[in-house]
Short mmCIF file of C-alpha atoms and ligand atoms in Angstrom, two decimals:
data_model
loop_
_atom_site.label_atom_id
_atom_site.label_comp_id
_atom_site.label_asym_id
_atom_site.label_seq_id
_atom_site.Cartn_x
_atom_site.Cartn_y
_atom_site.Cartn_z
CA MET W 16 -49.42 -24.17 24.58
CA LYS W 17 -45.84 -23.78 23.90
CA ALA W 18 -44.55 -27.47 24.74
CA ILE W 19 -42.00 -26.20 27.49
CA ASP W 20 -45.32 -24.62 29.29
CA ARG W 21 -47.04 -28.29 28.94
CA ALA W 22 -44.61 -29.90 31.47
CA LEU W 23 -44.39 -26.80 33.69
CA ASN W 24 -47.94 -26.37 34.07
CA SER W 25 -48.06 -30.25 35.25
CA GLY W 26 -46.38 -29.46 38.08
CA ILE W 27 -43.64 -31.31 37.80
CA ALA W 28 -40.79 -30.23 40.33
CA THR W 29 -37.18 -28.97 38.85
CA PRO W 30 -35.02 -29.92 38.43
CA PHE W 31 -36.62 -32.65 35.82
CA TYR W 32 -35.34 -33.88 32.21
CA LEU W 33 -37.55 -33.21 29.68
CA TYR W 34 -37.78 -35.18 26.63
CA ASP W 35 -38.70 -34.43 22.88
CA VAL W 36 -39.83 -37.71 21.76
CA ARG W 37 -40.88 -36.42 18.47
CA LEU W 38 -37.13 -35.35 17.75
CA LEU W 39 -36.21 -38.64 19.17
CA GLU W 40 -38.20 -40.26 16.37
CA ASP W 41 -36.85 -38.15 13.90
CA THR W 42 -33.43 -38.61 14.93
CA LEU W 43 -34.26 -42.59 14.77
CA SER W 44 -35.59 -42.69 11.49
CA GLU W 45 -32.53 -40.59 10.08
CA ILE W 46 -30.72 -43.43 11.22
CA ARG W 47 -32.50 -45.91 9.57
CA ARG W 48 -33.04 -43.69 6.23
CA SER W 49 -28.97 -43.04 6.30
CA ILE W 50 -28.22 -46.51 6.77
CA GLY W 51 -30.72 -47.28 3.45
CA ASP W 52 -30.66 -51.15 2.50
CA ARG W 53 -27.01 -51.66 3.81
CA PRO W 54 -26.34 -54.49 5.80
CA VAL W 55 -25.61 -52.53 8.99
CA LYS W 56 -27.39 -53.18 12.38
CA VAL W 57 -27.28 -50.48 15.32
CA HIS W 58 -27.71 -51.50 18.95
CA TYR W 59 -28.32 -48.60 20.87
CA ALA W 60 -25.46 -48.20 23.80
CA VAL W 61 -28.33 -48.22 27.26
CA LYS W 62 -25.66 -46.61 29.28
CA ALA W 63 -26.37 -43.06 27.31
CA ASN W 64 -30.04 -43.19 28.86
CA GLY W 65 -31.66 -46.36 30.11
CA THR W 66 -34.73 -44.38 31.12
CA THR W 67 -37.66 -46.69 30.34
CA GLY W 68 -39.70 -44.49 28.08
CA ILE W 69 -36.81 -44.00 25.51
CA LEU W 70 -35.87 -47.42 25.74
CA ARG W 71 -39.65 -48.22 24.51
CA ILE W 72 -39.21 -45.90 21.54
CA ILE W 73 -35.91 -47.37 20.49
CA SER W 74 -37.12 -50.97 20.79
CA ARG W 75 -40.10 -50.27 18.86
CA GLU W 76 -38.01 -48.80 15.74
CA GLY W 77 -36.49 -52.37 15.76
CA PHE W 78 -32.95 -51.75 17.50
CA GLY W 79 -30.91 -53.88 19.20
CA ALA W 80 -29.47 -53.00 22.73
CA ASP W 81 -25.84 -52.85 23.87
CA CYS W 82 -26.03 -53.21 27.76
CA VAL W 83 -22.87 -52.98 30.05
CA SER W 84 -24.35 -54.44 33.53
CA GLY W 85 -27.09 -57.08 34.46
CA GLY W 86 -29.10 -54.23 35.26
CA GLU W 87 -29.31 -52.57 31.48
CA ILE W 88 -29.87 -56.61 30.53
CA GLU W 89 -33.13 -56.60 32.68
CA ALA W 90 -34.24 -52.85 31.50
CA ALA W 91 -33.71 -53.84 27.93
CA VAL W 92 -35.81 -56.90 28.18
CA HIS W 93 -38.92 -55.11 30.08
CA ALA W 94 -38.91 -52.38 27.40
CA GLY W 95 -39.14 -54.76 24.78
CA PHE W 96 -36.04 -55.46 23.63
CA ARG W 97 -35.60 -59.09 21.70
CA PRO W 98 -33.25 -60.88 23.52
CA ALA W 99 -31.32 -61.84 20.44
CA ASP W 100 -30.85 -58.23 19.94
CA ILE W 101 -29.41 -57.58 23.25
CA PHE W 102 -25.53 -57.63 23.47
CA PHE W 103 -23.09 -57.64 26.73
CA ALA W 104 -20.05 -55.93 27.37
CA GLY W 105 -17.78 -54.26 29.83
CA VAL W 106 -14.47 -55.36 31.34
CA GLY W 107 -16.18 -56.71 34.65
CA LYS W 108 -18.59 -59.22 34.04
CA THR W 109 -19.69 -60.81 36.96
CA ASP W 110 -20.62 -64.65 37.25
CA SER W 111 -24.24 -64.09 37.91
CA GLU W 112 -24.42 -61.17 35.08
CA ILE W 113 -23.16 -63.64 32.59
CA GLU W 114 -25.47 -66.31 33.90
CA LEU W 115 -28.63 -64.05 33.74
CA GLY W 116 -27.27 -62.83 30.06
CA LEU W 117 -27.02 -66.85 29.12
CA ARG W 118 -30.36 -67.76 30.87
CA GLN W 119 -31.96 -64.67 29.10
CA GLY W 120 -30.86 -65.65 25.68
CA ILE W 121 -29.02 -62.94 24.98
CA GLY W 122 -27.31 -62.35 21.20
CA CYS W 123 -23.62 -61.95 22.14
CA PHE W 124 -21.35 -61.31 25.20
CA ASN W 125 -18.67 -58.70 23.94
CA VAL W 126 -15.65 -60.14 25.44
CA GLU W 127 -12.92 -58.29 26.82
CA SER W 128 -10.11 -60.54 27.80
CA LEU W 129 -9.10 -64.12 27.56
CA GLU W 130 -9.15 -64.82 31.11
CA GLU W 131 -13.31 -63.63 30.46
CA LEU W 132 -13.16 -66.03 27.47
CA ARG W 133 -12.57 -68.90 29.69
CA ILE W 134 -15.26 -67.70 32.71
CA ILE W 135 -17.70 -67.42 30.22
CA ALA W 136 -17.16 -70.79 28.73
CA SER W 137 -17.06 -72.53 32.12
CA ILE W 138 -20.46 -70.82 33.08
CA ALA W 139 -22.13 -71.71 30.17
CA GLU W 140 -21.00 -75.21 30.51
CA SER W 141 -22.29 -75.57 33.66
CA CYS W 142 -25.84 -73.67 32.68
CA GLY W 143 -25.70 -75.94 29.82
CA ILE W 144 -26.28 -72.77 27.50
CA LYS W 145 -24.22 -72.32 24.08
CA ALA W 146 -22.36 -68.59 24.72
CA PRO W 147 -22.42 -66.32 21.38
CA VAL W 148 -19.00 -64.55 21.88
CA ALA W 149 -17.11 -61.26 19.81
CA LEU W 150 -13.87 -60.67 20.26
CA ARG W 151 -13.08 -57.39 21.79
CA ILE W 152 -10.45 -56.32 20.60
CA ASN W 153 -8.15 -53.28 21.38
CA PRO W 154 -7.32 -51.30 17.78
CA ASN W 155 -4.77 -48.81 19.35
CA ILE W 156 -6.31 -46.02 17.91
CA ASP W 157 -6.57 -42.25 19.31
CA ALA W 158 -9.91 -40.85 18.90
CA HIS W 159 -8.72 -37.41 19.89
CA THR W 160 -11.38 -36.85 22.39
CA HIS W 161 -11.43 -36.37 26.26
CA HIS W 162 -8.92 -38.82 27.82
CA TYR W 163 -11.65 -40.02 30.36
CA ILE W 164 -13.58 -41.25 27.18
CA THR W 165 -11.02 -42.45 24.77
CA THR W 166 -11.14 -46.32 25.18
CA GLY W 167 -9.49 -47.56 22.26
CA LEU W 168 -5.57 -46.90 23.10
CA GLU W 169 -3.23 -49.74 24.34
CA GLU W 170 -2.64 -48.01 27.84
CA ASN W 171 -6.73 -47.64 28.70
CA LYS W 172 -8.29 -51.25 30.42
CA PHE W 173 -10.23 -52.32 27.45
CA GLY W 174 -10.50 -54.95 24.92
CA ILE W 175 -8.03 -57.73 24.19
CA SER W 176 -4.68 -56.89 22.16
CA ALA W 177 -4.72 -57.53 18.73
CA ASP W 178 -1.58 -59.80 19.18
CA ASP W 179 -3.68 -62.11 21.15
CA MET W 180 -6.58 -62.10 18.67
CA GLU W 181 -6.17 -65.77 17.17
CA GLU W 182 -5.41 -67.34 20.40
CA GLY W 183 -9.00 -65.65 21.54
CA VAL W 184 -10.25 -67.13 18.05
CA ARG W 185 -8.39 -70.71 19.04
CA ILE W 186 -9.77 -70.67 22.53
CA CYS W 187 -13.58 -70.36 20.87
CA MET W 188 -12.73 -73.12 18.33
CA ASP W 189 -12.21 -75.36 21.02
CA ASN W 190 -14.47 -75.06 23.29
CA ALA W 191 -17.84 -76.47 22.40
CA TRP W 192 -19.68 -73.73 24.81
CA LEU W 193 -18.66 -70.88 22.72
CA LYS W 194 -20.01 -69.75 19.46
CA LEU W 195 -17.70 -66.99 17.85
CA ARG W 196 -19.74 -64.74 16.15
CA GLY W 197 -17.90 -61.49 15.71
CA LEU W 198 -15.31 -59.38 16.49
CA HIS W 199 -16.20 -56.08 18.59
CA PHE W 200 -14.24 -52.76 18.54
CA HIS W 201 -14.67 -49.01 20.43
CA ILE W 202 -12.01 -46.38 20.23
CA GLY W 203 -14.17 -43.40 22.25
CA SER W 204 -16.84 -41.14 22.57
CA GLN W 205 -17.96 -37.73 21.42
CA ILE W 206 -15.67 -38.37 18.19
CA THR W 207 -16.63 -35.24 15.65
CA THR W 208 -14.69 -36.35 12.41
CA MET W 209 -14.85 -39.40 10.52
CA GLU W 210 -11.34 -39.92 10.28
CA PRO W 211 -11.03 -42.05 13.35
CA PHE W 212 -13.71 -44.35 12.10
CA MET W 213 -12.30 -45.09 8.83
CA ILE W 214 -8.90 -45.63 10.48
CA LEU W 215 -10.75 -48.08 12.48
CA CYS W 216 -12.12 -49.77 9.46
CA GLU W 217 -8.81 -49.88 7.62
CA ARG W 218 -7.28 -51.58 11.00
CA ILE W 219 -9.99 -54.11 11.19
CA ASN W 220 -9.93 -54.63 7.54
CA GLY W 221 -6.24 -55.76 8.57
CA TYR W 222 -7.71 -58.03 11.39
CA GLN W 223 -10.23 -59.81 9.02
CA GLU W 224 -7.21 -60.85 6.90
CA ARG W 225 -5.57 -62.15 9.16
CA LEU W 226 -8.60 -64.32 10.31
CA ASP W 227 -9.37 -65.15 6.18
CA SER W 228 -5.49 -67.15 6.53
CA ILE W 229 -6.67 -69.18 9.53
CA GLY W 230 -10.12 -69.99 7.78
CA VAL W 231 -12.49 -68.23 10.12
CA LYS W 232 -15.42 -66.64 8.66
CA LEU W 233 -17.65 -64.03 10.87
CA GLU W 234 -21.02 -63.14 11.09
CA PHE W 235 -20.51 -59.28 12.02
CA VAL W 236 -17.85 -56.73 12.54
CA ASN W 237 -19.03 -54.51 15.69
CA VAL W 238 -17.54 -50.65 15.16
CA GLY W 239 -19.13 -49.56 18.88
CA GLY W 240 -20.69 -46.28 19.35
CA GLY W 241 -18.80 -42.84 19.68
CA LEU W 242 -20.24 -40.65 17.00
CA GLY W 243 -20.39 -36.98 18.64
CA ILE W 244 -23.10 -34.13 18.67
CA ASP W 245 -22.94 -30.50 18.36
CA TYR W 246 -22.72 -29.27 21.95
CA ASP W 247 -22.18 -25.21 20.85
CA ASN W 248 -25.23 -25.08 18.22
CA PRO W 249 -27.35 -27.63 19.33
CA GLU W 250 -30.69 -25.69 18.18
CA GLU W 251 -29.46 -26.00 14.67
CA ASN W 252 -27.77 -29.41 14.63
CA THR W 253 -30.64 -31.36 15.98
CA ILE W 254 -29.71 -34.32 14.57
CA PRO W 255 -26.21 -35.55 13.77
CA PRO W 256 -24.09 -36.48 10.73
CA PHE W 257 -25.79 -40.10 10.46
CA GLN W 258 -25.37 -39.88 6.62
CA ALA W 259 -21.76 -39.05 6.56
CA TYR W 260 -20.43 -41.79 9.50
CA PHE W 261 -22.40 -44.90 7.68
CA ASP W 262 -20.82 -43.48 4.49
CA ALA W 263 -17.74 -43.18 6.15
CA LEU W 264 -17.97 -46.81 7.90
CA MET W 265 -19.15 -48.45 4.53
CA SER W 266 -16.82 -46.94 2.13
CA HIS W 267 -13.68 -47.96 4.36
CA ILE W 268 -14.72 -51.18 5.86
CA ARG W 269 -14.54 -54.61 3.39
CA LEU W 270 -17.21 -56.61 4.52
CA ARG W 271 -16.97 -60.34 3.60
CA GLU W 272 -19.94 -62.14 1.93
CA GLY W 273 -22.82 -62.54 4.34
CA GLN W 274 -21.20 -60.39 6.77
CA THR W 275 -23.45 -57.53 8.65
CA LEU W 276 -21.41 -54.38 10.49
CA HIS W 277 -22.85 -53.56 13.81
CA CYS W 278 -22.37 -50.22 15.70
CA GLU W 279 -23.52 -49.14 19.32
CA LEU W 280 -24.55 -45.56 18.84
CA GLY W 281 -25.22 -43.71 22.26
CA ARG W 282 -24.90 -40.08 22.55
CA SER W 283 -25.61 -39.72 18.91
CA VAL W 284 -29.05 -40.92 19.40
CA VAL W 285 -30.43 -39.60 22.55
CA ALA W 286 -28.41 -36.62 23.38
CA GLN W 287 -29.92 -33.45 21.48
CA CYS W 288 -33.82 -35.03 22.63
CA GLY W 289 -33.21 -34.02 26.44
CA SER W 290 -32.86 -30.88 28.23
CA LEU W 291 -32.42 -30.64 32.26
CA ILE W 292 -35.06 -28.12 32.99
CA SER W 293 -34.26 -25.95 36.13
CA ARG W 294 -35.09 -22.86 38.27
CA VAL W 295 -32.91 -20.13 39.05
CA VAL W 296 -32.66 -20.38 43.09
CA LEU W 297 -31.49 -16.54 43.45
CA VAL W 298 -28.63 -14.68 41.71
CA LYS W 299 -26.07 -13.37 44.14
CA LYS W 300 -23.91 -10.34 43.17
CA GLY W 301 -20.32 -11.73 44.02
CA LYS W 302 -17.03 -9.27 44.29
CA GLU W 303 -16.15 -9.84 40.76
CA LYS W 304 -18.85 -11.73 39.53
CA ASN W 305 -22.70 -12.51 39.18
CA PHE W 306 -23.75 -16.03 40.01
CA ALA W 307 -27.04 -17.62 38.98
CA VAL W 308 -27.29 -20.63 41.37
CA LEU W 309 -29.84 -22.89 39.71
CA ASP W 310 -31.80 -25.82 41.48
CA ALA W 311 -30.16 -28.44 39.50
CA GLY W 312 -26.35 -29.64 40.33
CA MET W 313 -23.92 -31.95 39.61
CA ASN W 314 -25.64 -34.71 40.67
CA ASP W 315 -28.36 -33.85 38.21
CA LEU W 316 -25.84 -33.45 35.36
CA LEU W 317 -22.19 -34.97 36.05
CA ARG W 318 -20.48 -33.90 32.80
CA PRO W 319 -19.52 -30.33 33.39
CA ALA W 320 -18.19 -31.29 36.75
CA LEU W 321 -16.16 -34.83 35.49
CA TYR W 322 -15.52 -33.95 31.86
CA GLY W 323 -15.23 -29.58 32.03
CA ALA W 324 -18.21 -30.21 29.39
CA HIS W 325 -20.48 -27.52 28.33
CA HIS W 326 -23.73 -27.72 27.51
CA LYS W 327 -25.72 -24.83 26.41
CA ILE W 328 -28.07 -22.68 28.58
CA VAL W 329 -31.19 -20.79 27.87
CA ASN W 330 -33.64 -18.75 29.73
CA LEU W 331 -36.59 -20.08 29.11
CA SER W 332 -38.54 -17.26 31.21
CA SER W 333 -37.37 -14.11 29.64
CA PRO W 334 -35.57 -14.58 26.37
CA ASP W 335 -35.55 -11.20 25.26
CA ALA W 336 -34.15 -9.80 28.36
CA PRO W 337 -30.95 -7.82 28.39
CA MET W 338 -27.73 -9.82 28.33
CA GLU W 339 -25.75 -10.03 31.32
CA LYS W 340 -22.96 -12.08 32.57
CA TYR W 341 -23.20 -15.03 34.98
CA ASP W 342 -21.16 -17.95 36.60
CA VAL W 343 -24.21 -20.55 36.12
CA VAL W 344 -24.00 -22.75 39.28
CA GLY W 345 -25.67 -25.69 41.41
CA PRO W 346 -26.48 -25.97 44.80
CA VAL W 347 -24.23 -29.12 45.30
CA CYS W 348 -20.93 -28.08 47.95
CA GLU W 349 -18.42 -28.44 45.38
CA SER W 350 -16.64 -25.99 43.30
CA SER W 351 -16.88 -28.28 40.31
CA ASP W 352 -20.76 -27.51 40.67
CA CYS W 353 -20.84 -25.39 37.77
CA PHE W 354 -22.60 -25.09 34.53
CA GLY W 355 -21.06 -22.28 32.60
CA ILE W 356 -18.26 -19.61 33.63
CA ASP W 357 -18.75 -16.12 32.32
CA GLU W 358 -22.19 -17.71 30.47
CA MET W 359 -24.06 -14.28 28.45
CA LEU W 360 -27.59 -14.97 29.14
CA PRO W 361 -30.87 -12.29 29.10
CA ARG W 362 -30.81 -11.36 32.55
CA LEU W 363 -32.16 -14.06 34.92
CA ARG W 364 -33.80 -13.24 38.08
CA ARG W 365 -35.19 -15.43 41.03
CA GLY W 366 -37.68 -18.02 40.12
CA ASP W 367 -36.66 -17.91 36.27
CA TYR W 368 -36.72 -21.42 34.38
CA VAL W 369 -33.46 -22.25 32.52
CA ALA W 370 -33.24 -25.35 29.97
CA ILE W 371 -29.52 -27.15 30.06
CA LEU W 372 -29.49 -28.29 26.40
CA SER W 373 -28.12 -31.72 24.79
CA ALA W 374 -28.31 -33.61 27.85
CA GLY W 375 -30.36 -36.61 26.91
CA ALA W 376 -27.42 -38.45 27.13
CA TYR W 377 -25.23 -39.30 29.88
CA GLY W 378 -27.51 -36.73 32.21
CA GLN W 379 -30.26 -38.74 33.57
CA SER W 380 -28.08 -42.09 33.49
CA MET W 381 -25.11 -40.81 35.30
CA ALA W 382 -27.47 -38.57 38.07
CA SER W 383 -26.82 -39.52 41.62
CA THR W 384 -28.35 -38.59 45.01
CA TYR W 385 -25.03 -36.99 46.18
CA ASN W 386 -25.87 -34.77 49.17
CA MET W 387 -29.03 -36.63 49.39
CA ARG W 388 -30.52 -34.53 46.69
CA PRO W 389 -33.09 -36.78 44.87
CA LEU W 390 -33.01 -38.43 41.75
CA PRO W 391 -34.26 -35.96 38.89
CA ARG W 392 -37.83 -37.34 37.44
CA SER W 393 -38.28 -37.37 33.65
CA PHE W 394 -41.06 -35.87 31.78
CA PHE W 395 -41.83 -36.65 27.83
CA LEU W 396 -43.24 -34.25 25.25
N1 LLP P 411 -19.83 -49.21 22.88
C1 LLP P 411 -19.21 -49.01 24.07
C2 LLP P 411 -18.48 -50.37 24.30
C3 LLP P 411 -18.98 -48.27 24.91
O1 LLP P 411 -18.23 -48.14 25.78
C4 LLP P 411 -19.79 -46.86 24.82
C5 LLP P 411 -20.05 -46.02 25.41
C6 LLP P 411 -20.52 -46.66 23.62
C7 LLP P 411 -20.87 -48.11 22.84
C8 LLP P 411 -21.48 -45.74 23.39
O2 LLP P 411 -20.69 -44.86 23.06
P1 LLP P 411 -21.44 -43.33 22.48
O3 LLP P 411 -22.24 -43.45 21.07
O4 LLP P 411 -21.99 -43.00 22.89
O5 LLP P 411 -19.84 -42.35 22.13
N2 LLP P 411 -20.09 -40.85 29.96
C9 LLP P 411 -19.49 -40.06 29.08
C10 LLP P 411 -19.13 -40.62 28.00
C11 LLP P 411 -18.64 -42.38 28.05
C12 LLP P 411 -19.03 -43.47 27.07
C13 LLP P 411 -18.60 -44.68 27.30
N3 LLP P 411 -18.86 -45.96 26.36
C14 LLP P 411 -19.84 -39.05 28.85
O6 LLP P 411 -20.84 -38.02 29.13
O7 LLP P 411 -19.12 -37.71 27.62
#
């Protein structure tokens, strides 16, 4: 039986997320193979997809977790990540989230401001637990991606200005409740050329020289996430170019003796293993257009409405039907609830199944109950 038929025969209601476990495992193996024996550690960015089934597979493979909320820390611990392999980032960690991180014994807080550094120190002192920290430095690099997902520019809210790096280091040195472990960076997401990563590494080399001159040694430098995937040809490019990515990083970064390079890949790990499966509610003949109205909407997959992103759409029920042109839309009461304009697809009829591809990252994790619609479920193949 075809894999997709197994899901459809299981009786699960559409829309639902379908995950190809084999592809996820192959992707994880390719990451490990591309790293080889180089001193690189990957923390999976849980925000991309925090479904328990996905987290379990990734934790089993020995990856760490990059979390941005108390909820993500709890989900990561629950899915089997070792607390020491859990890092906690985010510009607005609340006191209770910081305390949770400390009590769980997480490996590092990625600190986004000098203000936050002092807050973490005082909570660490009141808990009697030393806080491991890395300073997130804003390197002011343009990642040339969608402005909503560009994070490494000075105009963005993220990170400590590079001018304040030495002061951040001093605060750590002067406070017995802080242990400085590394530097952290993240310049943006869905980056499809290696150049921004290379520029980042060169920039980090400069920061490390400044730290050398004041005698500071760090365990790791963390370059964040951001490696993009191919949304246009997902069936040909199922696995992102990890080899080129790690080669670009390792040939440009100058690690110090015993230092490790960390990265926080999210999208590139899980995007291609997930599809949103939906049914055609009806095909509406408009004056100028045909609308294929799906039972999946922007509440299930927000990326097209929020970023104007396009995910490839496939007619699963009759792939060989003659091609026709459709606007593929959802049922939600917003004009932005649209998955594709002027899409050429094999003729769609009421009841047909479609797959919206490359939806494993920032799909289910960004779903909402807008219009009081239920959250989409997941099915693992
Ligand atoms: N590390 C940090 C500090 C981050 O902010 C992010 C993503 C990552 C790692 C993982 O980046 P990735 O490898 O997945 O590119 N919702 C948007 C993407 C937002 C990314 C936010 N930060 C989308 O659907 O395109």
